[in-house]
mmCIF file of C-alpha atoms in Angstrom:
data_model
loop_
_atom_site.group_PDB
_atom_site.id
_atom_site.type_symbol
_atom_site.label_atom_id
_atom_site.label_comp_id
_atom_site.label_asym_id
_atom_site.label_seq_id
_atom_site.Cartn_x
_atom_site.Cartn_y
_atom_site.Cartn_z
ATOM 1 C CA MET A 106 -3.558 -15.437 -1.579
ATOM 2 C CA THR A 107 -3.341 -12.228 -3.640
ATOM 3 C CA LEU A 108 -3.503 -11.874 -7.272
ATOM 4 C CA VAL A 109 -2.739 -9.405 -9.568
ATOM 5 C CA ARG A 110 -3.802 -9.157 -12.905
ATOM 6 C CA SER A 111 -3.849 -6.088 -16.063
ATOM 7 C CA THR A 112 -6.328 -5.791 -18.741
ATOM 8 C CA ARG A 113 -5.928 -3.335 -21.464
ATOM 9 C CA ALA A 114 -9.165 -1.410 -22.304
ATOM 10 C CA ARG A 115 -9.732 1.384 -25.199
ATOM 11 C CA ALA A 116 -12.287 2.586 -23.399
ATOM 12 C CA PHE A 117 -12.836 3.384 -19.663
ATOM 13 C CA ALA A 118 -16.410 2.789 -18.562
ATOM 14 C CA VAL A 119 -17.257 4.733 -15.085
ATOM 15 C CA ALA A 120 -18.937 2.046 -12.966
ATOM 16 C CA PRO A 121 -21.220 2.596 -9.792
ATOM 17 C CA LEU A 122 -19.259 4.397 -7.053
ATOM 18 C CA ALA A 123 -19.509 4.172 -3.334
ATOM 19 C CA ILE A 124 -17.098 5.651 -1.346
ATOM 20 C CA LEU A 125 -16.375 9.029 -0.644
ATOM 21 C CA LEU A 126 -12.537 9.847 -0.723
ATOM 22 C CA SER A 127 -12.699 13.419 -0.214
ATOM 23 C CA GLY A 128 -9.978 15.559 1.370
ATOM 24 C CA THR A 129 -12.288 18.111 2.795
ATOM 25 C CA ALA A 130 -12.692 18.672 6.701
ATOM 26 C CA GLY A 131 -15.856 18.172 8.035
ATOM 27 C CA SER A 132 -17.727 15.830 10.584
ATOM 28 C CA ALA A 133 -19.150 13.990 7.377
ATOM 29 C CA ALA A 134 -15.429 12.843 6.776
ATOM 30 C CA PHE A 135 -15.489 10.742 9.474
ATOM 31 C CA ALA A 136 -18.575 8.384 8.279
ATOM 32 C CA HIS A 137 -16.783 7.768 4.760
ATOM 33 C CA VAL A 138 -13.271 6.491 3.250
ATOM 34 C CA THR A 139 -10.851 9.356 3.102
ATOM 35 C CA PHE A 140 -7.121 10.131 1.958
ATOM 36 C CA ALA A 141 -4.904 9.596 4.860
ATOM 37 C CA ASN A 142 -2.879 12.072 2.842
ATOM 38 C CA PRO A 143 -5.450 14.950 1.216
ATOM 39 C CA GLU A 144 -2.553 17.278 -0.443
ATOM 40 C CA ALA A 145 -0.383 16.831 -3.294
ATOM 41 C CA ALA A 146 1.619 18.740 -5.275
ATOM 42 C CA PRO A 147 1.599 18.943 -9.036
ATOM 43 C CA GLY A 148 4.923 17.561 -10.942
ATOM 44 C CA ARG A 149 5.587 15.078 -7.597
ATOM 45 C CA TYR A 150 4.993 11.614 -6.671
ATOM 46 C CA TYR A 151 1.435 11.044 -4.294
ATOM 47 C CA LYS A 152 1.293 8.067 -2.454
ATOM 48 C CA ALA A 153 -2.453 7.355 -1.744
ATOM 49 C CA VAL A 154 -3.873 5.608 1.274
ATOM 50 C CA LEU A 155 -7.434 5.218 1.366
ATOM 51 C CA GLN A 156 -8.827 4.794 4.786
ATOM 52 C CA VAL A 157 -11.741 2.659 5.087
ATOM 53 C CA PRO A 158 -13.550 2.953 8.543
ATOM 54 C CA HIS A 159 -16.836 0.781 8.003
ATOM 55 C CA GLY A 160 -18.785 -1.690 5.975
ATOM 56 C CA CYS A 161 -21.874 -0.708 4.305
ATOM 57 C CA GLU A 162 -25.052 -0.282 6.586
ATOM 58 C CA GLY A 163 -23.011 -3.288 8.999
ATOM 59 C CA ALA A 164 -21.993 -5.304 6.017
ATOM 60 C CA ALA A 165 -18.494 -6.404 5.404
ATOM 61 C CA THR A 166 -16.716 -4.816 3.095
ATOM 62 C CA THR A 167 -15.370 -7.309 0.002
ATOM 63 C CA ALA A 168 -14.074 -5.050 -2.702
ATOM 64 C CA VAL A 169 -12.817 -1.334 -3.521
ATOM 65 C CA ARG A 170 -12.828 -0.113 -6.781
ATOM 66 C CA VAL A 171 -11.284 3.788 -7.181
ATOM 67 C CA GLN A 172 -10.785 5.161 -10.561
ATOM 68 C CA ILE A 173 -8.254 7.454 -11.558
ATOM 69 C CA PRO A 174 -8.672 11.228 -12.850
ATOM 70 C CA GLU A 175 -7.065 12.367 -15.698
ATOM 71 C CA GLY A 176 -3.585 14.019 -15.185
ATOM 72 C CA VAL A 177 -2.651 11.163 -12.546
ATOM 73 C CA VAL A 178 -0.174 8.807 -13.889
ATOM 74 C CA GLY A 179 2.230 5.980 -13.760
ATOM 75 C CA VAL A 180 -0.379 4.408 -10.974
ATOM 76 C CA LYS A 181 1.139 1.627 -9.149
ATOM 77 C CA PRO A 182 -1.388 -0.259 -6.719
ATOM 78 C CA MET A 183 0.024 -2.064 -3.313
ATOM 79 C CA PRO A 184 -0.833 -5.864 -3.233
ATOM 80 C CA LYS A 185 -2.614 -6.585 -0.047
ATOM 81 C CA PRO A 186 -2.591 -10.078 1.686
ATOM 82 C CA GLY A 187 -5.958 -11.597 1.452
ATOM 83 C CA TRP A 188 -7.375 -9.615 -1.245
ATOM 84 C CA THR A 189 -7.209 -10.020 -5.168
ATOM 85 C CA LEU A 190 -5.673 -6.753 -7.009
ATOM 86 C CA THR A 191 -6.553 -6.308 -10.634
ATOM 87 C CA THR A 192 -5.760 -3.156 -12.661
ATOM 88 C CA THR A 193 -7.877 -1.660 -16.103
ATOM 89 C CA ARG A 194 -5.521 0.209 -18.170
ATOM 90 C CA GLY A 195 -6.716 2.538 -20.820
ATOM 91 C CA SER A 196 -5.297 5.544 -22.832
ATOM 92 C CA TYR A 197 -4.809 9.165 -21.260
ATOM 93 C CA ALA A 198 -6.081 12.110 -23.293
ATOM 94 C CA LYS A 199 -2.624 13.058 -24.218
ATOM 95 C CA ALA A 200 0.989 12.248 -23.654
ATOM 96 C CA TYR A 201 2.449 13.091 -20.241
ATOM 97 C CA GLU A 202 5.991 13.090 -19.213
ATOM 98 C CA ASN A 203 7.140 10.160 -16.520
ATOM 99 C CA HIS A 204 10.746 9.393 -15.816
ATOM 100 C CA GLY A 205 11.813 11.394 -18.588
ATOM 101 C CA ARG A 206 9.559 9.625 -21.177
ATOM 102 C CA SER A 207 6.418 10.270 -22.843
ATOM 103 C CA VAL A 208 3.668 8.061 -21.349
ATOM 104 C CA SER A 209 0.069 7.937 -23.339
ATOM 105 C CA GLU A 210 -1.589 5.016 -21.512
ATOM 106 C CA GLY A 211 -1.818 3.245 -18.107
ATOM 107 C CA VAL A 212 -3.673 2.524 -14.963
ATOM 108 C CA LYS A 213 -7.383 3.779 -15.142
ATOM 109 C CA GLU A 214 -8.959 1.783 -12.320
ATOM 110 C CA ILE A 215 -7.659 -0.222 -9.369
ATOM 111 C CA VAL A 216 -9.630 -3.097 -7.848
ATOM 112 C CA TRP A 217 -9.219 -4.819 -4.561
ATOM 113 C CA SER A 218 -11.586 -7.510 -4.319
ATOM 114 C CA GLY A 219 -12.392 -10.995 -2.364
ATOM 115 C CA GLY A 220 -11.501 -9.509 1.010
ATOM 116 C CA ASN A 221 -13.616 -9.347 3.990
ATOM 117 C CA LEU A 222 -13.049 -6.392 6.249
ATOM 118 C CA SER A 223 -15.983 -6.401 8.830
ATOM 119 C CA ASP A 224 -17.881 -3.110 9.688
ATOM 120 C CA ASP A 225 -16.563 -3.184 13.101
ATOM 121 C CA ASN A 226 -12.552 -2.992 11.719
ATOM 122 C CA PHE A 227 -10.707 -0.382 10.011
ATOM 123 C CA ASP A 228 -8.204 -0.904 6.772
ATOM 124 C CA GLU A 229 -6.310 1.021 4.251
ATOM 125 C CA PHE A 230 -5.380 0.683 0.663
ATOM 126 C CA THR A 231 -2.666 2.044 -1.060
ATOM 127 C CA PHE A 232 -1.038 3.085 -4.538
ATOM 128 C CA GLN A 233 1.280 5.649 -5.643
ATOM 129 C CA ALA A 234 1.079 7.939 -8.605
ATOM 130 C CA LEU A 235 2.649 11.042 -10.528
ATOM 131 C CA ILE A 236 0.508 14.062 -10.171
ATOM 132 C CA ALA A 237 1.543 15.120 -13.624
ATOM 133 C CA ALA A 238 2.764 18.920 -13.929
ATOM 134 C CA ASP A 239 1.075 19.672 -17.328
ATOM 135 C CA GLY A 240 -2.051 17.768 -16.326
ATOM 136 C CA ALA A 241 -3.172 18.719 -12.942
ATOM 137 C CA GLU A 242 -4.633 22.151 -13.962
ATOM 138 C CA ALA A 243 -7.747 22.233 -11.590
ATOM 139 C CA LYS A 244 -7.308 23.213 -7.835
ATOM 140 C CA GLN A 245 -8.864 19.373 -6.858
ATOM 141 C CA LEU A 246 -9.002 15.899 -8.361
ATOM 142 C CA TYR A 247 -11.367 13.625 -7.939
ATOM 143 C CA PHE A 248 -11.196 9.847 -7.519
ATOM 144 C CA PRO A 249 -14.663 8.094 -7.571
ATOM 145 C CA THR A 250 -14.353 4.772 -5.825
ATOM 146 C CA VAL A 251 -16.624 1.812 -5.033
ATOM 147 C CA GLN A 252 -17.049 0.263 -1.928
ATOM 148 C CA THR A 253 -18.887 -3.400 -2.459
ATOM 149 C CA CYS A 254 -20.076 -5.219 0.606
ATOM 150 C CA THR A 255 -21.576 -8.537 1.200
ATOM 151 C CA LYS A 256 -24.753 -6.728 1.118
ATOM 152 C CA GLY A 257 -25.279 -3.915 -1.220
ATOM 153 C CA GLU A 258 -23.056 -0.790 -1.887
ATOM 154 C CA ALA A 259 -22.908 2.923 -1.677
ATOM 155 C CA ALA A 260 -22.676 5.531 -4.323
ATOM 156 C CA TRP A 261 -20.374 8.368 -3.888
ATOM 157 C CA THR A 262 -20.002 9.960 -7.547
ATOM 158 C CA GLU A 263 -21.292 13.646 -7.144
ATOM 159 C CA ILE A 264 -18.801 16.462 -8.210
ATOM 160 C CA PRO A 265 -19.360 19.722 -7.605
ATOM 161 C CA THR A 266 -19.911 22.338 -10.816
ATOM 162 C CA GLY A 267 -19.769 26.186 -10.289
ATOM 163 C CA GLN A 268 -19.829 27.430 -7.017
ATOM 164 C CA GLN A 269 -20.692 24.641 -5.461
ATOM 165 C CA SER A 270 -18.449 22.504 -2.834
ATOM 166 C CA SER A 271 -18.546 19.123 -1.243
ATOM 167 C CA HIS A 272 -20.444 20.145 1.306
ATOM 168 C CA ASP A 273 -23.342 21.224 -0.909
ATOM 169 C CA LEU A 274 -23.597 17.585 -2.398
ATOM 170 C CA LYS A 275 -25.355 14.743 -0.697
ATOM 171 C CA LYS A 276 -22.831 11.992 -2.321
ATOM 172 C CA PRO A 277 -19.883 14.150 -3.440
ATOM 173 C CA ALA A 278 -17.102 12.017 -4.898
ATOM 174 C CA PRO A 279 -13.377 12.125 -3.339
ATOM 175 C CA ALA A 280 -11.465 15.052 -4.006
ATOM 176 C CA LEU A 281 -7.479 15.570 -3.597
ATOM 177 C CA ARG A 282 -6.413 18.883 -3.183
ATOM 178 C CA LEU A 283 -3.501 20.309 -5.513
ATOM 179 C CA VAL A 284 -1.115 22.700 -3.469
ATOM 180 C CA SER A 285 2.492 23.745 -3.739
ATOM 181 C CA ALA A 286 5.413 21.530 -3.112
ATOM 182 C CA THR A 287 6.547 23.843 -0.302
ATOM 183 C CA THR A 288 2.779 23.297 1.073
ATOM 184 C CA VAL A 289 3.471 19.682 1.191
ATOM 185 C CA ALA A 290 6.769 19.845 2.513
ATOM 186 C CA GLN A 291 5.630 22.214 5.504
ATOM 187 C CA ALA A 292 2.859 19.598 6.141
ATOM 188 C CA ALA A 293 4.696 16.563 5.946
ATOM 189 C CA PRO A 294 5.248 14.585 9.633
ATOM 190 C CA GLN A 295 8.854 14.833 10.525
ATOM 191 C CA HIS A 296 10.318 11.579 10.954
ATOM 192 C CA ASP A 297 9.505 9.308 14.379
ATOM 193 C CA HIS A 298 12.995 8.795 15.867
ATOM 194 C CA ALA A 299 11.370 6.280 18.427
ATOM 195 C CA ALA A 300 10.167 4.218 15.246
ATOM 196 C CA MET A 301 13.441 4.371 13.871
ATOM 197 C CA ALA A 302 15.196 2.672 17.006
ATOM 198 C CA GLY A 303 16.465 -0.626 16.610
ATOM 199 C CA ALA A 304 16.992 -0.426 12.852
ATOM 200 C CA ASP A 305 21.019 -0.634 12.800
ATOM 201 C CA GLU A 306 22.380 -3.486 11.127
ATOM 202 C CA MET A 307 23.211 -7.030 12.787
ATOM 203 C CA LYS A 308 25.081 -9.814 12.293
ATOM 204 C CA VAL A 309 24.649 -13.527 12.894
ATOM 205 C CA GLY A 310 27.553 -15.882 11.337
ATOM 206 C CA ASP A 311 28.222 -14.567 7.921
ATOM 207 C CA LEU A 312 24.509 -12.489 7.644
ATOM 208 C CA VAL A 313 24.025 -9.164 7.761
ATOM 209 C CA ILE A 314 20.319 -7.926 8.550
ATOM 210 C CA ALA A 315 19.294 -4.484 8.036
ATOM 211 C CA THR A 316 16.422 -2.234 8.318
ATOM 212 C CA PRO A 317 13.753 -5.028 9.793
ATOM 213 C CA TRP A 318 10.120 -3.347 9.557
ATOM 214 C CA THR A 319 6.856 -4.129 9.578
ATOM 215 C CA ARG A 320 3.258 -2.172 8.731
ATOM 216 C CA ALA A 321 0.771 -1.224 11.463
ATOM 217 C CA THR A 322 -2.370 -3.461 11.308
ATOM 218 C CA PRO A 323 -5.792 -2.769 11.676
ATOM 219 C CA GLY A 324 -7.981 -4.225 14.484
ATOM 220 C CA GLY A 325 -8.776 -7.617 13.975
ATOM 221 C CA ALA A 326 -6.144 -8.392 11.418
ATOM 222 C CA LYS A 327 -4.692 -11.721 11.613
ATOM 223 C CA VAL A 328 -1.205 -11.211 9.159
ATOM 224 C CA ALA A 329 1.229 -8.797 8.941
ATOM 225 C CA GLY A 330 4.311 -8.659 6.377
ATOM 226 C CA GLY A 331 7.702 -8.304 7.475
ATOM 227 C CA TYR A 332 10.541 -6.971 5.651
ATOM 228 C CA LEU A 333 14.287 -6.501 5.830
ATOM 229 C CA THR A 334 17.649 -6.994 3.790
ATOM 230 C CA ILE A 335 20.033 -9.689 4.323
ATOM 231 C CA THR A 336 23.674 -9.837 2.879
ATOM 232 C CA ASN A 337 26.076 -12.607 2.847
ATOM 233 C CA LYS A 338 29.533 -11.992 3.510
ATOM 234 C CA GLY A 339 30.812 -15.637 3.321
ATOM 235 C CA SER A 340 31.945 -17.814 1.020
ATOM 236 C CA ALA A 341 28.962 -20.461 1.047
ATOM 237 C CA SER A 342 25.010 -20.117 0.620
ATOM 238 C CA ASP A 343 22.814 -19.980 3.620
ATOM 239 C CA THR A 344 18.794 -20.503 3.792
ATOM 240 C CA PHE A 345 16.615 -18.591 5.505
ATOM 241 C CA VAL A 346 13.980 -20.841 6.645
ATOM 242 C CA GLY A 347 11.622 -19.171 9.292
ATOM 243 C CA GLY A 348 11.248 -18.247 12.760
ATOM 244 C CA THR A 349 9.175 -16.977 15.734
ATOM 245 C CA SER A 350 7.653 -14.601 17.412
ATOM 246 C CA ASP A 351 5.341 -13.714 20.737
ATOM 247 C CA ILE A 352 3.300 -11.547 18.217
ATOM 248 C CA ALA A 353 2.257 -14.363 15.981
ATOM 249 C CA GLY A 354 1.399 -17.960 15.872
ATOM 250 C CA ARG A 355 3.917 -18.705 13.060
ATOM 251 C CA ILE A 356 6.323 -16.915 10.660
ATOM 252 C CA GLU A 357 6.156 -18.004 6.749
ATOM 253 C CA ILE A 358 8.732 -16.677 4.429
ATOM 254 C CA HIS A 359 6.816 -15.619 0.882
ATOM 255 C CA GLU A 360 7.404 -14.682 -2.358
ATOM 256 C CA MET A 361 5.217 -12.581 -5.336
ATOM 257 C CA ALA A 362 5.680 -14.565 -8.506
ATOM 258 C CA MET A 363 3.995 -14.697 -11.755
ATOM 259 C CA GLU A 364 2.343 -17.707 -12.766
ATOM 260 C CA GLY A 365 0.247 -17.988 -16.426
ATOM 261 C CA GLY A 366 0.517 -14.420 -16.481
ATOM 262 C CA VAL A 367 -0.922 -13.743 -12.956
ATOM 263 C CA MET A 368 1.061 -12.432 -10.031
ATOM 264 C CA LYS A 369 0.387 -14.745 -7.069
ATOM 265 C CA MET A 370 1.549 -14.882 -3.282
ATOM 266 C CA ARG A 371 3.134 -18.258 -2.434
ATOM 267 C CA PRO A 372 4.979 -19.758 0.493
ATOM 268 C CA LEU A 373 8.876 -20.914 -0.086
ATOM 269 C CA ASN A 374 8.551 -24.027 2.013
ATOM 270 C CA ALA A 375 12.428 -24.550 0.962
ATOM 271 C CA GLY A 376 13.184 -21.017 2.637
ATOM 272 C CA LEU A 377 14.935 -18.064 0.904
ATOM 273 C CA GLU A 378 18.758 -18.875 -0.388
ATOM 274 C CA ILE A 379 21.385 -15.956 0.174
ATOM 275 C CA LYS A 380 23.914 -16.536 -1.997
ATOM 276 C CA PRO A 381 27.971 -15.529 -1.379
ATOM 277 C CA GLY A 382 28.140 -12.147 -1.500
ATOM 278 C CA GLN A 383 24.332 -11.805 -2.588
ATOM 279 C CA THR A 384 22.115 -8.904 -0.738
ATOM 280 C CA VAL A 385 18.528 -10.103 -0.593
ATOM 281 C CA GLU A 386 16.034 -7.811 -0.105
ATOM 282 C CA LEU A 387 12.601 -8.559 1.369
ATOM 283 C CA LYS A 388 9.607 -5.839 0.505
ATOM 284 C CA PRO A 389 6.279 -5.493 -0.522
ATOM 285 C CA GLY A 390 5.712 -7.156 -3.852
ATOM 286 C CA GLY A 391 8.604 -9.529 -3.673
ATOM 287 C CA PHE A 392 10.131 -11.680 -1.188
ATOM 288 C CA HIS A 393 8.778 -11.332 2.122
ATOM 289 C CA MET A 394 8.020 -12.492 5.710
ATOM 290 C CA MET A 395 4.502 -13.360 7.099
ATOM 291 C CA PHE A 396 3.285 -12.925 10.523
ATOM 292 C CA LEU A 397 0.457 -15.310 10.606
ATOM 293 C CA ASP A 398 -1.961 -15.727 13.055
ATOM 294 C CA LEU A 399 -1.488 -12.365 14.916
ATOM 295 C CA LYS A 400 -2.335 -12.156 18.402
ATOM 296 C CA ARG A 401 -2.632 -8.685 18.576
ATOM 297 C CA GLN A 402 -2.774 -5.312 17.007
ATOM 298 C CA LEU A 403 0.661 -3.950 15.419
ATOM 299 C CA LYS A 404 0.137 -0.235 16.170
ATOM 300 C CA GLN A 405 2.759 2.570 14.503
ATOM 301 C CA GLY A 406 5.687 3.445 16.165
ATOM 302 C CA GLU A 407 6.033 0.470 18.374
ATOM 303 C CA THR A 408 8.566 -2.396 17.853
ATOM 304 C CA VAL A 409 8.161 -5.976 17.562
ATOM 305 C CA LYS A 410 10.726 -8.948 18.362
ATOM 306 C CA ALA A 411 10.947 -12.017 16.381
ATOM 307 C CA SER A 412 13.544 -14.782 16.349
ATOM 308 C CA LEU A 413 15.075 -15.600 12.759
ATOM 309 C CA LYS A 414 16.040 -19.230 11.893
ATOM 310 C CA PHE A 415 18.870 -19.889 9.052
ATOM 311 C CA GLU A 416 20.199 -22.944 8.148
ATOM 312 C CA LYS A 417 23.908 -22.358 8.890
ATOM 313 C CA ALA A 418 24.139 -19.105 10.834
ATOM 314 C CA GLY A 419 21.611 -20.372 13.396
ATOM 315 C CA THR A 420 19.233 -17.782 14.968
ATOM 316 C CA ALA A 421 19.376 -13.938 14.985
ATOM 317 C CA ASP A 422 16.811 -12.047 17.307
ATOM 318 C CA VAL A 423 15.887 -8.938 15.305
ATOM 319 C CA THR A 424 13.544 -6.026 16.327
ATOM 320 C CA PHE A 425 11.322 -4.630 13.635
ATOM 321 C CA ASN A 426 10.547 -1.089 13.727
ATOM 322 C CA VAL A 427 6.164 -0.648 12.843
ATOM 323 C CA GLY A 428 5.512 1.751 10.100
ATOM 324 C CA ALA A 429 2.132 3.292 9.025
ATOM 325 C CA VAL A 430 -0.722 0.889 7.491
ATOM 326 C CA GLY A 431 -0.008 0.758 3.897
ATOM 327 C CA GLY A 432 3.491 2.044 4.011
ATOM 328 C CA SER A 433 5.546 0.773 1.389
ATOM 329 C CA SER A 434 9.067 1.468 2.950
ATOM 330 C CA SER A 435 10.957 1.265 6.617
ATOM 331 C CA PRO A 436 9.861 4.009 8.692
ATOM 332 C CA GLN A 437 13.067 5.802 8.221
ATOM 333 C CA HIS A 438 12.666 5.856 4.571
ATOM 334 C CA GLN A 439 8.955 6.146 3.924
ATOM 335 C CA HIS A 440 8.994 10.312 3.443
ATOM 336 C CA HIS A 441 11.189 9.901 0.766
ATOM 337 C CA HIS A 442 9.785 6.839 -1.162
ATOM 338 C CA HIS A 443 8.233 7.174 -4.699
#
């Protein structure tokens, strides 16, 4: 189960650090966790994808802790199935503008814990944030992070001073380069039209199913989420009860819900009701499908098929586009999401 809870802290204590998230180039970067997208523009939203390529001296990773620097506001981490997500809030050094309002506090640390990422496998941890236009005066922002393993951890805490660069340090902290919005736009990948194939709407009974997608998975992963929208154009309710797929042992429908102040993921054993005239979106952090007992790795750009079952409409054969690992929206919309 994935749990999310927030704690409020007046003072933000710096914890031991462990992952290099450096956006700098060089052969050493392959040995450490990095940003998949190492450049961001002040005044723009940024989706940070932390790539974790290995454990600690062969030991499996059980927690990833990332500290948020000043000038990065409105942080929203993405839950991961099988991991507990916690955030620590604190005060900013000054107030920033976010969505037209002044904010003076927010998430200062994110921790994904309770998982078990083998040293032989790869995974990604994702959050989004606004790089404040009036708060990012430096050329780089540093995101100290802890990678805790079943045996030990490794610290990457050093920040360059003076004429130093990250290459001059033995244990450099992660860095995000700040560049112009034009540079970010030019560097952004073009839409993968092959991945967009099969995303047209389809109709089964009174239901319209649109934009089915899932995420690429790291090697060895046993679960994947499934996302789409379902619109009921009929005069009676219908219920989405599950499905089957060649890529998974079974499919379940889950939801993220608050229980006692804690966000939990739980299966909907009775299915998901779609009322007349209603559109229900299955998305990360809300209602979603789970492909369980995966039989193979899902790769970005491919498509996978599933048969979805509804109480009244019957069975719908649906093709899911596979987007990036850690993607927060369908492949068609990932470059516009924030």
